[in-house]
Structure formats: C-alpha cells, structure tokens
Amino acid sequence: MGGWEGGIRVPGVFRWVGRLAAGRVVDEPTSLMDLYPTVKYLARDTQPDRHLDGHNLMPLLEGKRDRSGHEFLFHYCGNHLHAARWHPQDSDSIFKVHFITPNFSPLGAVGCYDTHICYCHGKHVTQHNPPLLYDLLRDPSESHPLGPDTEPRYAEILSQTAEAVQRHLRSLADKQPNQLTWEKILWRPWLQPCCGTFPFCGCKEDIRS
C-alpha cells in the first residue's frame, strides 16, 4: 500500500489494568519505532545507547498528552520513501505528501490484485513531481489532492516537508547497519518485511544493503 492511509491506519490495543484507563481512544498516528523508547522508559533505562527515531508512548496512552511526539512521520514501502505526513504545531490539519505511489491493478482498484504484491520501485510505481498533497483531517480517504489554488499554504507545506525529509535522510547516514539485507533475513522469515495487499503478503523487491 506504500504510504496510503489504508495501509497505515491499523488499530493498536493496549491493556494495563491500574495504569491505563479502559475505553480511552487515542486518535493519533504512532510508529513501531515508538515501542523501544517506551520500553526503555518503563524499564527506567536513562542511558543513551543510540539515535532514537521514536517517542515514548506513555504520555499519550495515559492521557497526559493529546498529540504524538511526531511532528513528521515518514512512510516507506520496503526501503523506498514514498510519503511523509506533517502535523503542524499551529494547526489541526494533518498534511500528507506523496512522492511515490504504487500502480494499483486492475485499473481503478485500490490494491495490486493482478500481481498480488504492490512492488515499491521501478515500473510498478509512479513518481510525482510535484508531489501529491492531501489534508487528512478533511480528506482521510486521500481522494482530493490539493494544489496552490485550493490550499493557501501549498508552497510552505511542500517546502517544510522537503526540509524534514532531508533531515530525516541525513539522520540515517552512518548509523546502524541495515538489518534487512538478504544474508540476514534469508533463513529468518520472521524478519522479512511484509509487502503487498493483504492477504497477499510477501516481498520480492531487492533489499539493498
């Protein structure tokens, strides 16, 4: 699904009797990268051991914060950056910028049903220049792309998101080695990324080290 909301808005359930209030709904996007900082916090581990891309989830889960610590979130298909979302501090809007989208099949479908897998690069995707822009608060189905005539902050949104993407990419340089190379995952299927449209789950793209 790449960066489309249909593949991102997956519900999560947390239960901790005596610590988390029952029935509370958190309508904020989070990331699997948030689990490690959360576990570190709960274990009272204050020693810095690596660059953390995630945020401690407990203030959000306990109702002490209303917003995620992620002003920007970056959405990948495999190891290809497809989209980024921006939740500005001074706005209720949540903007999503798509740089690359998968080519769904058959024409008009919302998945890759002909191939069973949505590939992440090459002829299987469309690169957008300028990128596609959506306001997820008003258009969660991402049906109506915005332009300079329909969004007053159009140029600012694209500029801010582009700068955030560059900061993000710089943060990946010279960090931990890639854990998803073929030699690391070939005999460990539980580490292999799951790409494609459910229930057709598999990944055949080349994962570069």
Coordinates of C-alpha atoms in Angstrom, one line a residue:
M1 CA 0.0 0.0 0.0
G2 CA 3.0 2.3 0.2
G3 CA 2.1 5.5 2.1
W4 CA -1.7 5.4 1.6
E5 CA -3.7 5.7 4.8
G6 CA -5.4 2.3 4.1
G7 CA -2.1 0.6 5.0
I8 CA -1.2 3.0 7.8
R9 CA -4.4 3.3 9.9
V10 CA -4.0 0.0 11.7
P11 CA -5.6 -0.1 15.2
G12 CA -3.5 -1.0 18.2
V13 CA -4.9 -2.2 21.6
F14 CA -3.1 -1.6 24.9
R15 CA -4.3 -3.0 28.2
W16 CA -2.7 -2.3 31.6
V17 CA -5.1 -2.6 34.5
G18 CA -4.5 0.1 37.0
R19 CA -2.3 2.2 34.7
L20 CA -4.2 2.8 31.5
A21 CA -7.9 4.0 31.6
A22 CA -10.2 1.5 30.0
G23 CA -12.1 2.6 26.9
R24 CA -9.9 5.5 26.0
V25 CA -9.4 6.2 22.3
V26 CA -6.2 7.8 21.0
D27 CA -6.7 9.2 17.5
E28 CA -3.0 9.9 16.8
P29 CA -0.6 8.1 14.5
T30 CA 2.3 6.4 16.1
S31 CA 5.0 4.1 14.9
L32 CA 6.6 0.7 15.7
M33 CA 9.7 2.8 16.3
D34 CA 7.9 4.2 19.4
L35 CA 8.0 0.8 21.2
Y36 CA 11.7 0.8 22.0
P37 CA 11.7 4.3 23.7
T38 CA 8.5 3.2 25.6
V39 CA 10.1 0.0 26.9
K40 CA 13.3 2.0 27.8
Y41 CA 11.1 4.4 29.8
L42 CA 9.2 1.7 31.6
A43 CA 12.4 -0.1 32.4
R44 CA 13.8 3.2 33.8
D45 CA 16.7 3.0 31.4
T46 CA 18.0 6.5 31.1
Q47 CA 21.3 5.6 29.4
P48 CA 21.6 6.9 25.8
D49 CA 22.6 4.0 23.6
R50 CA 21.6 5.0 20.1
H51 CA 19.8 7.6 18.0
L52 CA 16.1 7.2 18.6
D53 CA 13.6 7.8 15.8
G54 CA 10.6 7.0 18.1
H55 CA 9.0 8.6 21.1
N56 CA 7.8 7.3 24.5
L57 CA 4.1 6.4 24.1
M58 CA 3.2 6.5 27.8
P59 CA 2.2 10.2 28.0
L60 CA -0.1 9.7 25.0
L61 CA -1.6 6.4 26.4
E62 CA -2.1 7.8 29.9
G63 CA -3.8 10.9 28.6
K64 CA -1.1 13.4 29.7
R65 CA -0.6 14.4 26.0
D66 CA -3.1 14.8 23.2
R67 CA -0.6 14.7 20.4
S68 CA 2.0 12.3 19.3
G69 CA 5.7 13.4 19.6
H70 CA 6.0 13.0 15.8
E71 CA 5.5 16.3 14.0
F72 CA 6.6 14.4 10.9
L73 CA 6.2 10.8 10.1
F74 CA 7.9 9.1 7.1
H75 CA 6.2 6.2 5.3
Y76 CA 8.2 3.6 3.5
C77 CA 7.5 0.8 1.0
G78 CA 10.3 -1.6 1.6
N79 CA 13.3 0.7 1.8
H80 CA 11.9 3.3 -0.5
L81 CA 10.5 6.5 1.0
H82 CA 7.0 7.0 -0.5
A83 CA 5.3 9.6 1.6
A84 CA 5.6 11.9 4.6
R85 CA 3.0 13.4 6.9
W86 CA 3.2 16.8 8.7
H87 CA 1.1 17.7 11.7
P88 CA 2.0 21.4 12.2
Q89 CA 2.2 22.6 15.8
D90 CA -0.1 25.6 15.0
S91 CA -2.8 23.7 13.1
D92 CA -5.3 20.9 13.4
S93 CA -4.6 19.9 9.9
I94 CA -2.6 16.8 9.1
F95 CA -0.9 17.1 5.7
K96 CA 0.3 14.0 3.7
V97 CA 2.7 14.4 0.8
H98 CA 3.1 11.5 -1.6
F99 CA 6.4 11.4 -3.6
I100 CA 5.7 7.9 -5.0
T101 CA 2.6 5.8 -5.2
P102 CA 2.1 2.2 -6.3
N103 CA 0.4 1.4 -9.6
F104 CA -2.7 -0.4 -8.5
S105 CA -4.2 -3.1 -10.7
P106 CA -6.6 -3.7 -12.3
L107 CA -7.3 -0.1 -13.3
G108 CA -9.5 1.6 -10.7
A109 CA -8.7 -0.9 -7.9
V110 CA -7.3 0.1 -4.5
G111 CA -4.8 -2.7 -4.4
C112 CA -2.4 -4.8 -6.6
Y113 CA -4.8 -7.7 -7.2
D114 CA -3.3 -8.7 -10.6
T115 CA 0.2 -9.2 -9.2
H116 CA -0.9 -10.0 -5.6
I117 CA 2.0 -7.7 -4.5
C118 CA 2.5 -4.0 -4.7
Y119 CA 6.1 -3.5 -5.6
C120 CA 7.9 -0.5 -4.3
H121 CA 10.0 0.8 -7.2
G122 CA 10.7 0.8 -10.9
K123 CA 7.8 0.4 -13.4
H124 CA 5.5 -0.6 -10.6
V125 CA 5.2 2.9 -9.1
T126 CA 4.5 6.4 -10.2
Q127 CA 6.8 9.2 -9.1
H128 CA 5.1 12.6 -8.5
N129 CA 6.7 15.9 -9.3
P130 CA 5.3 18.0 -7.8
P131 CA 4.2 15.6 -5.0
L132 CA 0.6 14.8 -4.3
L133 CA -0.7 16.7 -1.3
Y134 CA -3.7 15.9 0.9
D135 CA -5.2 17.2 4.1
L136 CA -6.0 14.1 6.1
L137 CA -8.2 15.9 8.6
R138 CA -10.7 16.8 5.9
D139 CA -9.9 14.1 3.4
P140 CA -8.8 10.9 5.1
S141 CA -9.5 8.8 2.0
E142 CA -7.0 10.9 0.1
S143 CA -9.4 11.4 -2.7
H144 CA -8.9 15.1 -3.5
P145 CA -5.3 16.3 -4.0
L146 CA -4.7 19.9 -3.1
G147 CA -2.9 22.5 -5.2
P148 CA -1.9 26.1 -5.0
D149 CA -5.5 27.1 -5.9
T150 CA -7.1 25.1 -3.1
E151 CA -4.6 25.2 -0.3
P152 CA -3.2 28.7 0.7
R153 CA -0.2 27.0 2.5
Y154 CA 0.6 24.8 -0.5
A155 CA 4.2 26.0 -1.2
E156 CA 5.0 26.2 2.6
I157 CA 3.8 22.6 3.2
L158 CA 5.9 21.2 0.3
S159 CA 8.9 23.2 1.4
Q160 CA 8.6 22.3 5.1
T161 CA 8.1 18.6 4.3
A162 CA 11.1 18.6 1.8
E163 CA 13.3 20.0 4.5
A164 CA 12.1 17.4 7.0
V165 CA 12.8 14.6 4.6
Q166 CA 16.3 15.8 4.1
R167 CA 16.9 16.0 7.9
H168 CA 15.5 12.5 8.2
L169 CA 17.7 11.1 5.4
R170 CA 20.8 12.7 7.0
S171 CA 19.9 11.1 10.3
L172 CA 20.1 7.7 8.6
A173 CA 23.6 8.1 7.3
D174 CA 26.4 6.3 9.1
K175 CA 24.0 4.8 11.7
Q176 CA 23.3 1.2 12.4
P177 CA 23.9 -1.3 9.6
N178 CA 20.9 -2.4 7.6
Q179 CA 19.2 -5.3 9.3
L180 CA 17.2 -6.3 6.3
T181 CA 19.9 -7.5 3.9
W182 CA 19.2 -10.9 2.3
E183 CA 22.0 -12.6 4.2
K184 CA 20.4 -11.5 7.5
I185 CA 16.8 -12.5 6.7
L186 CA 17.0 -15.4 4.2
W187 CA 16.8 -18.0 6.9
R188 CA 14.8 -15.8 9.3
P189 CA 11.4 -15.4 7.7
W190 CA 10.1 -13.6 10.8
L191 CA 12.4 -10.7 9.9
Q192 CA 11.3 -10.4 6.3
P193 CA 9.2 -7.3 5.5
C194 CA 5.6 -7.9 4.6
C195 CA 4.8 -6.1 1.4
G196 CA 1.7 -6.1 -0.7
T197 CA -2.0 -6.0 -0.3
F198 CA -3.5 -8.2 2.5
P199 CA -3.9 -11.2 2.4
F200 CA -1.3 -11.4 -0.4
C201 CA 1.7 -10.8 1.9
G202 CA 5.2 -11.2 0.6
C203 CA 8.1 -9.2 -0.6
K204 CA 10.1 -9.8 -3.7
E205 CA 11.9 -6.5 -4.2
D206 CA 15.6 -6.3 -3.8
I207 CA 16.6 -5.0 -0.4
R208 CA 19.8 -3.1 -0.7
S209 CA 22.4 -3.1 2.0

